[in-house]
Short mmCIF file of C-alpha atoms and ligand atoms in Angstrom, two decimals:
data_model
loop_
_atom_site.label_atom_id
_atom_site.label_comp_id
_atom_site.label_asym_id
_atom_site.label_seq_id
_atom_site.Cartn_x
_atom_site.Cartn_y
_atom_site.Cartn_z
CA MET K 18 3.28 -18.27 23.22
CA ILE K 19 0.97 -20.12 20.77
CA PRO K 20 -2.91 -21.02 21.38
CA LEU K 21 -3.72 -24.62 22.44
CA ASP K 22 -5.99 -25.09 19.26
CA GLU K 23 -3.01 -23.96 16.98
CA ALA K 24 -0.43 -26.39 18.71
CA ARG K 25 -3.08 -29.16 18.46
CA ALA K 26 -3.64 -28.75 14.70
CA PHE K 27 0.34 -28.77 14.16
CA VAL K 28 0.46 -31.87 16.18
CA LEU K 29 -2.41 -33.56 13.99
CA ALA K 30 -1.16 -32.34 11.01
CA GLY K 31 1.80 -34.40 11.39
CA CYS K 32 0.21 -37.66 12.07
CA THR K 33 -1.41 -40.00 9.62
CA VAL K 34 -3.67 -42.79 9.70
CA GLY K 35 -2.19 -46.00 9.83
CA HIS K 36 -2.36 -48.39 6.63
CA PRO K 37 -5.39 -51.00 7.04
CA ARG K 38 -4.55 -54.40 8.07
CA ALA K 39 -6.69 -57.40 8.87
CA VAL K 40 -6.37 -58.53 12.32
CA PRO K 41 -7.70 -61.42 14.28
CA LEU K 42 -10.67 -60.77 16.33
CA ALA K 43 -8.83 -61.25 19.44
CA GLU K 44 -6.64 -58.25 18.67
CA ALA K 45 -9.42 -55.88 17.06
CA LEU K 46 -11.20 -54.47 20.39
CA GLY K 47 -11.32 -50.73 20.30
CA LEU K 48 -9.86 -50.69 16.78
CA VAL K 49 -11.71 -48.95 13.91
CA THR K 50 -12.87 -50.63 10.64
CA SER K 51 -11.40 -49.35 7.72
CA VAL K 52 -13.79 -50.62 4.96
CA PRO K 53 -17.85 -51.63 5.35
CA VAL K 54 -17.77 -55.13 6.69
CA GLU K 55 -20.32 -57.89 5.04
CA ALA K 56 -21.86 -60.87 6.46
CA ILE K 57 -20.68 -63.90 4.59
CA GLU K 58 -23.19 -66.34 6.34
CA ASP K 59 -27.13 -65.75 7.58
CA VAL K 60 -28.11 -65.21 11.14
CA PRO K 61 -29.45 -67.33 12.51
CA PRO K 62 -28.37 -69.70 9.83
CA PHE K 63 -31.32 -72.00 9.78
CA ASP K 64 -34.86 -71.57 11.19
CA ASN K 65 -34.87 -72.73 15.11
CA THR K 66 -36.95 -72.32 18.18
CA ALA K 67 -36.71 -69.49 20.58
CA MET K 68 -38.29 -71.61 23.44
CA ASP K 69 -38.12 -74.83 25.24
CA GLY K 70 -41.31 -76.88 24.22
CA PHE K 71 -42.89 -78.90 21.30
CA ALA K 72 -42.43 -78.15 17.58
CA VAL K 73 -45.84 -78.86 16.14
CA ARG K 74 -47.88 -78.23 12.98
CA ALA K 75 -49.76 -74.87 14.04
CA ALA K 76 -53.03 -76.44 12.42
CA ASP K 77 -52.97 -79.43 14.72
CA THR K 78 -53.40 -76.96 17.91
CA ALA K 79 -56.68 -75.45 16.59
CA GLY K 80 -59.10 -74.92 19.27
CA ALA K 81 -56.79 -76.24 21.89
CA THR K 82 -57.50 -74.96 25.68
CA ASP K 83 -56.36 -75.84 29.23
CA ASP K 84 -59.64 -78.09 29.57
CA ALA K 85 -59.57 -79.19 25.93
CA PRO K 86 -56.07 -79.72 24.88
CA ALA K 87 -55.02 -81.06 21.48
CA ARG K 88 -53.28 -84.57 22.15
CA LEU K 89 -50.20 -84.98 20.00
CA ALA K 90 -47.94 -88.31 19.63
CA VAL K 91 -44.21 -87.38 20.79
CA VAL K 92 -42.02 -88.98 17.88
CA GLY K 93 -38.44 -87.33 19.19
CA THR K 94 -36.40 -84.91 20.68
CA LEU K 95 -34.09 -82.42 19.39
CA ALA K 96 -31.64 -80.44 21.50
CA ALA K 97 -29.74 -77.34 20.44
CA GLY K 98 -26.82 -78.42 17.94
CA ALA K 99 -28.74 -81.64 16.75
CA ALA K 100 -29.61 -82.28 12.98
CA PRO K 101 -33.10 -82.48 12.48
CA ASP K 102 -33.76 -86.20 11.64
CA VAL K 103 -37.61 -87.06 12.58
CA PRO K 104 -40.14 -84.98 10.54
CA VAL K 105 -43.41 -83.91 12.34
CA GLY K 106 -46.42 -85.29 10.86
CA PRO K 107 -50.07 -84.74 11.26
CA GLY K 108 -50.97 -85.21 15.06
CA GLU K 109 -47.09 -85.56 15.98
CA ALA K 110 -44.83 -83.34 18.17
CA VAL K 111 -41.08 -83.33 18.86
CA ARG K 112 -39.70 -81.99 22.10
CA ILE K 113 -37.41 -79.30 21.43
CA MET K 114 -34.74 -77.34 23.08
CA THR K 115 -33.97 -73.39 22.47
CA GLY K 116 -31.85 -73.11 19.56
CA ALA K 117 -32.60 -76.65 18.14
CA PRO K 118 -33.48 -76.52 14.31
CA MET K 119 -36.76 -76.92 13.54
CA PRO K 120 -37.66 -80.55 12.57
CA PRO K 121 -39.23 -80.87 8.79
CA GLY K 122 -43.02 -80.54 8.83
CA ALA K 123 -43.43 -78.31 12.16
CA ASP K 124 -44.15 -74.80 11.45
CA ALA K 125 -44.66 -73.70 15.28
CA VAL K 126 -43.56 -74.17 18.57
CA VAL K 127 -45.29 -74.49 21.94
CA MET K 128 -43.91 -73.43 24.93
CA VAL K 129 -43.36 -76.08 27.54
CA GLU K 130 -45.29 -74.18 30.02
CA ARG K 131 -48.38 -74.47 27.98
CA THR K 132 -48.17 -78.26 27.74
CA ALA K 133 -48.64 -81.38 29.79
CA VAL K 134 -46.79 -85.06 29.23
CA VAL K 135 -49.12 -87.64 28.81
CA ASP K 136 -48.96 -91.54 28.89
CA ASP K 137 -45.16 -91.60 30.28
CA GLY K 138 -44.03 -89.12 27.62
CA SER K 139 -45.23 -90.56 24.55
CA ALA K 140 -47.71 -88.07 24.06
CA VAL K 141 -48.29 -84.21 24.81
CA ALA K 142 -51.40 -82.55 25.74
CA VAL K 143 -51.14 -78.95 24.05
CA GLN K 144 -53.07 -76.56 25.99
CA VAL K 145 -52.95 -73.48 23.51
CA GLU K 146 -53.64 -72.60 19.86
CA VAL K 147 -50.75 -71.39 18.53
CA GLY K 148 -50.37 -69.72 14.92
CA PRO K 149 -47.74 -70.58 12.24
CA GLY K 150 -44.12 -69.22 13.13
CA ASN K 151 -44.98 -69.07 16.89
CA HIS K 152 -41.61 -68.98 18.68
CA VAL K 153 -39.86 -69.56 15.41
CA ARG K 154 -36.77 -67.86 14.85
CA ARG K 155 -36.10 -67.41 11.11
CA SER K 156 -32.91 -68.08 9.25
CA GLY K 157 -31.51 -64.55 8.25
CA ASP K 158 -33.56 -62.46 10.75
CA ASP K 159 -30.62 -60.87 12.41
CA VAL K 160 -28.30 -60.47 9.41
CA ARG K 161 -28.48 -62.00 6.08
CA ALA K 162 -25.36 -63.31 3.95
CA GLY K 163 -24.10 -60.20 1.96
CA ASP K 164 -25.71 -57.54 4.33
CA LEU K 165 -23.49 -54.51 5.34
CA VAL K 166 -22.90 -55.43 9.15
CA PHE K 167 -21.17 -52.08 9.82
CA PRO K 168 -19.86 -49.15 8.00
CA ALA K 169 -16.26 -48.06 7.89
CA GLY K 170 -15.22 -45.85 10.83
CA THR K 171 -16.77 -48.31 13.19
CA THR K 172 -15.08 -48.46 16.61
CA LEU K 173 -15.35 -52.15 17.53
CA THR K 174 -16.89 -52.82 20.87
CA PRO K 175 -17.31 -56.42 22.53
CA ALA K 176 -20.79 -56.69 20.64
CA HIS K 177 -19.42 -55.76 17.56
CA LEU K 178 -16.92 -58.55 17.72
CA GLY K 179 -19.55 -60.68 18.82
CA VAL K 180 -21.31 -60.05 15.63
CA LEU K 181 -18.56 -60.36 13.52
CA ALA K 182 -18.08 -63.84 15.03
CA SER K 183 -21.56 -64.66 14.51
CA VAL K 184 -21.36 -63.96 10.57
CA GLY K 185 -18.19 -66.08 10.44
CA VAL K 186 -15.54 -62.89 9.95
CA ARG K 187 -12.30 -64.06 11.53
CA ARG K 188 -10.32 -61.08 10.89
CA ALA K 189 -10.98 -57.41 11.01
CA PRO K 190 -10.14 -55.01 8.54
CA VAL K 191 -8.86 -52.16 10.85
CA HIS K 192 -6.49 -49.30 11.16
CA PRO K 193 -3.75 -51.13 13.45
CA ARG K 194 -2.69 -50.17 17.00
CA PRO K 195 0.42 -47.89 16.73
CA ARG K 196 3.43 -48.96 18.35
CA VAL K 197 4.37 -46.10 20.57
CA GLY K 198 7.84 -45.97 22.19
CA VAL K 199 8.25 -44.09 25.53
CA ILE K 200 11.59 -42.75 26.45
CA SER K 201 12.53 -40.61 30.14
CA THR K 202 15.63 -38.32 29.58
CA GLY K 203 17.19 -36.58 32.65
CA ASP K 204 20.09 -37.13 34.45
CA GLU K 205 18.38 -37.07 37.85
CA LEU K 206 16.10 -39.87 37.15
CA VAL K 207 16.51 -43.58 38.57
CA ASP K 208 14.69 -46.93 38.55
CA GLY K 209 14.53 -49.56 40.98
CA PRO K 210 14.36 -50.16 44.54
CA GLU K 211 17.88 -48.37 45.16
CA PRO K 212 18.22 -45.74 47.80
CA LEU K 213 18.03 -42.32 46.22
CA GLY K 214 21.64 -40.35 45.72
CA PRO K 215 21.90 -36.65 46.13
CA GLY K 216 19.48 -35.02 43.71
CA GLN K 217 18.01 -38.18 42.35
CA ILE K 218 14.21 -38.69 41.81
CA ARG K 219 12.57 -41.74 40.72
CA ASP K 220 11.09 -42.03 37.21
CA SER K 221 7.44 -41.87 37.08
CA ASN K 222 6.49 -40.52 33.80
CA ARG K 223 7.70 -43.83 31.87
CA ARG K 224 5.47 -45.86 33.82
CA MET K 225 2.65 -43.45 33.57
CA LEU K 226 2.89 -42.74 29.89
CA LEU K 227 3.35 -46.47 29.01
CA ALA K 228 0.04 -46.92 30.90
CA LEU K 229 -1.65 -43.73 29.03
CA VAL K 230 -0.54 -45.34 25.59
CA GLU K 231 -2.01 -48.47 26.72
CA ARG K 232 -5.46 -46.80 27.57
CA ALA K 233 -5.39 -44.97 24.24
CA ASP K 234 -5.62 -48.54 22.62
CA ALA K 235 -2.00 -48.18 21.42
CA VAL K 236 0.91 -50.62 21.78
CA PRO K 237 3.21 -49.19 24.68
CA VAL K 238 6.93 -49.80 23.83
CA ASP K 239 9.40 -49.08 26.57
CA LEU K 240 12.30 -47.66 25.43
CA GLY K 241 13.89 -46.89 28.67
CA ARG K 242 15.72 -44.17 30.58
CA ILE K 243 18.18 -42.22 28.66
CA ALA K 244 21.00 -40.36 30.90
CA ASP K 245 21.86 -37.06 29.62
CA ASP K 246 24.44 -38.35 27.12
CA GLU K 247 24.22 -37.23 23.36
CA ALA K 248 25.18 -40.37 21.94
CA ALA K 249 22.69 -42.34 24.00
CA ILE K 250 20.01 -39.77 23.14
CA ALA K 251 20.54 -39.77 19.48
CA GLU K 252 20.93 -43.92 19.54
CA ALA K 253 17.42 -44.12 21.54
CA PHE K 254 15.54 -41.74 19.39
CA ALA K 255 16.88 -43.21 16.24
CA ALA K 256 16.23 -46.82 16.96
CA GLY K 257 12.69 -45.65 18.39
CA ALA K 258 11.89 -43.83 15.02
CA GLU K 259 12.79 -47.39 13.20
CA SER K 260 11.06 -49.65 15.34
CA CYS K 261 8.07 -47.46 16.37
CA ASP K 262 5.31 -45.74 14.76
CA ALA K 263 5.50 -43.01 17.17
CA ILE K 264 7.75 -41.51 20.26
CA VAL K 265 6.63 -40.33 23.30
CA SER K 266 9.52 -38.66 25.32
CA SER K 267 9.50 -36.64 28.84
CA GLY K 268 11.75 -34.13 29.87
CA GLY K 269 14.47 -31.73 28.22
CA VAL K 270 11.78 -29.85 25.97
CA SER K 271 11.66 -26.64 28.54
CA MET K 272 13.60 -23.42 28.38
CA GLY K 273 16.32 -23.67 30.75
CA ASP K 274 17.48 -27.05 29.97
CA PHE K 275 21.00 -28.36 29.96
CA ASP K 276 19.72 -31.55 28.05
CA PHE K 277 21.21 -32.82 24.82
CA VAL K 278 17.61 -33.81 23.82
CA LYS K 279 17.21 -30.37 22.01
CA VAL K 280 20.14 -30.81 20.33
CA VAL K 281 19.81 -34.50 19.38
CA LEU K 282 16.30 -34.08 18.22
CA ASP K 283 17.00 -30.97 16.03
CA ARG K 284 19.90 -32.88 14.45
CA LEU K 285 17.62 -36.19 13.67
CA GLY K 286 14.42 -34.91 13.20
CA ASP K 287 12.41 -31.64 12.01
CA MET K 288 10.98 -30.53 15.20
CA ARG K 289 9.05 -27.40 16.47
CA TRP K 290 9.89 -26.19 20.06
CA MET K 291 6.64 -24.55 21.22
CA GLN K 292 5.45 -22.58 24.16
CA VAL K 293 1.89 -23.13 24.40
CA ALA K 294 -0.73 -20.98 26.43
CA ILE K 295 -1.58 -23.60 28.97
CA LYS K 296 -0.75 -24.45 32.38
CA PRO K 297 0.29 -27.22 33.41
CA ALA K 298 2.15 -28.27 30.07
CA LYS K 299 3.54 -25.04 28.72
CA PRO K 300 6.65 -26.41 26.50
CA LEU K 301 5.79 -29.11 23.74
CA ALA K 302 8.10 -30.38 21.07
CA PHE K 303 6.55 -31.93 18.20
CA GLY K 304 8.22 -33.11 14.84
CA THR K 305 9.25 -36.19 12.89
CA ILE K 306 12.04 -38.47 12.56
CA GLY K 307 11.72 -39.49 9.26
CA THR K 308 8.00 -40.41 9.12
CA THR K 309 7.69 -41.13 12.87
CA PRO K 310 6.05 -38.60 14.72
CA VAL K 311 7.81 -37.61 17.99
CA PHE K 312 6.08 -36.12 20.94
CA GLY K 313 8.67 -33.98 23.31
CA LEU K 314 6.51 -33.84 26.48
CA PRO K 315 7.53 -31.79 29.71
CA GLY K 316 9.16 -33.39 32.21
CA ASN K 317 7.06 -32.61 35.41
CA PRO K 318 4.63 -35.46 35.76
CA VAL K 319 1.27 -33.58 35.88
CA SER K 320 2.58 -31.67 32.82
CA SER K 321 3.37 -35.13 31.07
CA LEU K 322 0.20 -35.85 31.60
CA VAL K 323 -1.96 -33.27 30.54
CA SER K 324 0.32 -32.73 27.47
CA PHE K 325 -0.67 -36.43 26.82
CA GLU K 326 -4.03 -35.68 26.86
CA LEU K 327 -4.36 -32.79 24.87
CA PHE K 328 -1.77 -33.54 22.19
CA ALA K 329 -0.51 -37.04 22.11
CA ARG K 330 -3.94 -38.81 22.85
CA PRO K 331 -5.74 -37.03 20.11
CA ALA K 332 -2.92 -37.76 17.66
CA LEU K 333 -2.87 -41.51 18.17
CA ARG K 334 -6.52 -41.57 17.85
CA LYS K 335 -6.47 -39.79 14.40
CA MET K 336 -3.44 -42.49 13.67
CA MET K 337 -6.11 -45.25 14.54
CA GLY K 338 -8.69 -43.91 11.95
CA HIS K 339 -11.06 -42.22 14.60
CA ALA K 340 -13.41 -39.39 13.80
CA THR K 341 -13.72 -38.33 17.70
CA LEU K 342 -10.12 -37.43 18.53
CA ASP K 343 -10.92 -35.58 21.97
CA ARG K 344 -12.61 -36.42 25.01
CA LEU K 345 -16.21 -35.45 25.62
CA ARG K 346 -16.30 -32.02 27.53
CA LEU K 347 -19.16 -31.67 30.12
CA THR K 348 -20.44 -28.85 32.27
CA ALA K 349 -19.99 -29.49 36.13
CA VAL K 350 -20.95 -27.08 38.91
CA ALA K 351 -17.92 -25.94 40.87
CA ASP K 352 -18.77 -26.75 44.62
CA GLU K 353 -16.06 -24.50 45.77
CA GLY K 354 -14.10 -21.70 44.11
CA LEU K 355 -11.31 -22.55 41.61
CA PRO K 356 -9.48 -19.27 41.66
CA ARG K 357 -6.61 -18.44 39.32
CA ARG K 358 -4.54 -15.64 37.88
CA PRO K 359 -4.80 -13.88 34.68
CA ASP K 360 -1.67 -15.02 32.69
CA GLY K 361 -2.73 -15.46 29.48
CA LYS K 362 -3.07 -19.00 29.43
CA VAL K 363 -6.23 -21.71 29.75
CA HIS K 364 -5.74 -23.62 33.05
CA PHE K 365 -6.38 -27.11 33.31
CA ALA K 366 -7.13 -27.57 37.25
CA ARG K 367 -7.39 -31.33 38.32
CA VAL K 368 -10.64 -31.97 40.02
CA LEU K 369 -12.67 -34.43 41.97
CA VAL K 370 -16.20 -35.17 40.17
CA THR K 371 -19.34 -36.47 41.48
CA TYR K 372 -22.73 -36.99 40.29
CA GLY K 373 -25.32 -34.89 42.19
CA GLU K 374 -28.68 -36.19 43.09
CA ASP K 375 -29.82 -32.91 41.16
CA GLY K 376 -28.75 -34.68 38.20
CA ARG K 377 -25.71 -32.51 37.38
CA PHE K 378 -21.94 -33.14 37.68
CA HIS K 379 -20.01 -31.31 40.74
CA VAL K 380 -16.34 -30.73 41.26
CA ARG K 381 -13.77 -29.48 43.60
CA THR K 382 -10.04 -29.43 43.68
CA ALA K 383 -8.22 -32.63 43.81
CA GLY K 384 -5.49 -31.10 45.89
CA GLY K 385 -2.17 -29.55 45.33
CA GLN K 386 -2.05 -27.80 41.86
CA GLY K 387 1.76 -28.04 41.45
CA SER K 388 2.73 -29.62 38.15
CA HIS K 389 5.06 -31.85 40.48
CA GLN K 390 2.09 -33.14 42.42
CA LEU K 391 1.22 -36.07 40.68
CA ALA K 392 -0.63 -37.72 43.67
CA ALA K 393 -3.29 -35.25 43.74
CA THR K 394 -3.88 -35.50 39.87
CA ALA K 395 -4.32 -39.39 40.22
CA ALA K 396 -7.12 -38.95 42.36
CA ALA K 397 -8.72 -36.51 39.97
CA GLY K 398 -11.56 -37.80 37.74
CA ALA K 399 -11.43 -34.52 35.28
CA LEU K 400 -9.72 -31.67 34.12
CA ALA K 401 -11.41 -28.62 34.85
CA VAL K 402 -11.02 -25.80 31.87
CA LEU K 403 -10.28 -22.23 33.61
CA PRO K 404 -9.76 -19.68 30.63
CA ASP K 405 -7.69 -16.91 31.19
CA GLY K 406 -9.13 -14.61 34.03
CA GLY K 407 -10.01 -14.73 37.59
CA GLY K 408 -11.26 -18.49 37.58
CA VAL K 409 -14.54 -20.13 38.49
CA GLY K 410 -16.48 -18.95 41.71
CA ALA K 411 -18.50 -21.32 43.98
CA GLY K 412 -21.63 -22.38 42.48
CA GLU K 413 -20.65 -21.39 39.10
CA GLU K 414 -20.84 -23.98 36.07
CA VAL K 415 -17.40 -24.67 34.70
CA ARG K 416 -16.62 -27.13 31.54
CA ILE K 417 -14.56 -30.56 32.53
CA ILE K 418 -12.71 -32.88 30.53
CA PRO K 419 -13.22 -36.28 32.39
CA LEU K 420 -9.93 -38.54 32.28
CA GLY K 421 -11.74 -41.98 32.34
CA ASP K 422 -15.19 -43.61 31.79
CA LEU K 423 -17.92 -41.60 32.89
CA GLY K 424 -19.16 -44.76 34.82
CA THR K 425 -16.08 -44.38 37.16
CA LEU K 426 -17.19 -41.03 38.30
CA ALA K 427 -18.53 -41.51 41.84
P1 AMP F 28 12.43 -30.91 32.40
O1 AMP F 28 11.26 -31.00 31.60
O2 AMP F 28 13.49 -32.07 32.01
O3 AMP F 28 13.02 -29.80 32.74
O4 AMP F 28 12.11 -31.43 33.68
C1 AMP F 28 11.04 -30.72 34.76
C2 AMP F 28 10.74 -31.13 35.96
O5 AMP F 28 10.11 -32.78 35.66
C3 AMP F 28 12.20 -31.65 36.78
O6 AMP F 28 11.89 -31.33 38.24
C4 AMP F 28 12.64 -32.99 36.32
O7 AMP F 28 13.11 -33.58 37.43
C5 AMP F 28 10.99 -33.75 36.78
N1 AMP F 28 11.03 -34.92 35.37
C6 AMP F 28 11.69 -35.05 34.19
N2 AMP F 28 11.55 -36.18 34.10
C7 AMP F 28 10.92 -36.94 35.10
C8 AMP F 28 10.27 -38.20 34.96
N3 AMP F 28 10.72 -39.33 33.97
N4 AMP F 28 9.74 -38.64 36.04
C9 AMP F 28 9.65 -37.80 37.23
N5 AMP F 28 10.05 -36.52 37.37
C10 AMP F 28 10.69 -35.98 35.90
MG1 MG F 29 15.42 -32.60 32.27
#
């Protein structure tokens, strides 16, 4: 057996960052910028009002109070999106809505709440003295043309995409999403609704792995379920290596396998067959067909999932240019014992996670810990890391790897 870190390092070394490309903002969410992004326009692009109210000359409001308002003639109205046509002269005001450009001559805005309409709207009584610049948003005070908006290596969030749209950037320079082909192998597998024949099981891994690829922000490509036939397996992997940037397969990598997966992958590619000191997911094959990385994950569904989390997900993140490859590891309190036996392996127990009133995360087992018991794993919010030894006692601390958003933990 080889240690987890060694297997992980070997896998990562076989994966390279994708060539940068400019992609439309609509496709850029979650991707990583490959170069610094500069603004090509000022934001805001012009001086405008932050409030609904009246654009005025600040000097005209000198000494104004509730009891002694300044009376100004209303010479026009400006909505957001309108061009400022009427200038504001001494003793004048223009009614103005949030976001509308400042009209020439005006240097301040009085919010509508501090005014009263007089003479059927032909004049306004301003009840407060304001200084120049009051409620005015200056052009460029968010971002200036030529400014660095984000450095290279920024993971684009919804807010980042909003900023790029605001500065006129239409395509983001990013490392693209890898297309990841997913293959299931094994003669026992069936798809579809037909009744199961003797010895048959339904293919659960393909659906799960396609979804895991999608969750990792890569593009899932369904390469199908391949019967245990040498020619069919060869054809599927060769075609996948051509059309995809990576292949994730499940099944056929454990010791006592009858499958042709090993034979075929050794012929087509440069593979290493590993026994990693972890449970579940001990067997792992990794290598390349041409330059396409191939992840041969074990067939047991829980093993497939854990193997994807520990090896394929970090590798796909590397290919997408992320600096942080692994999920956050947190510390939690085990509310019940998580026992295990010493066997030279690190165990990843599937646990339910809650956030306690004591401000700490708490875990307990998610149920059956067999590597075929996917239903219990589906309920789990995290993997608890149990180093070799006797496990963790009730009330002790344990490291956990949350599998989804922290916000989804109850
Ligand atoms: P293998 O890694 O091919 O030796 O398979 C280990 C176990 O996982 C066996 O019980 C298989 O039947 C099961 N298995 C393999 N592939 C899948 C799959 N795609 N969906 C569900 N179970 C699978
Ligand atoms: Mg098999």
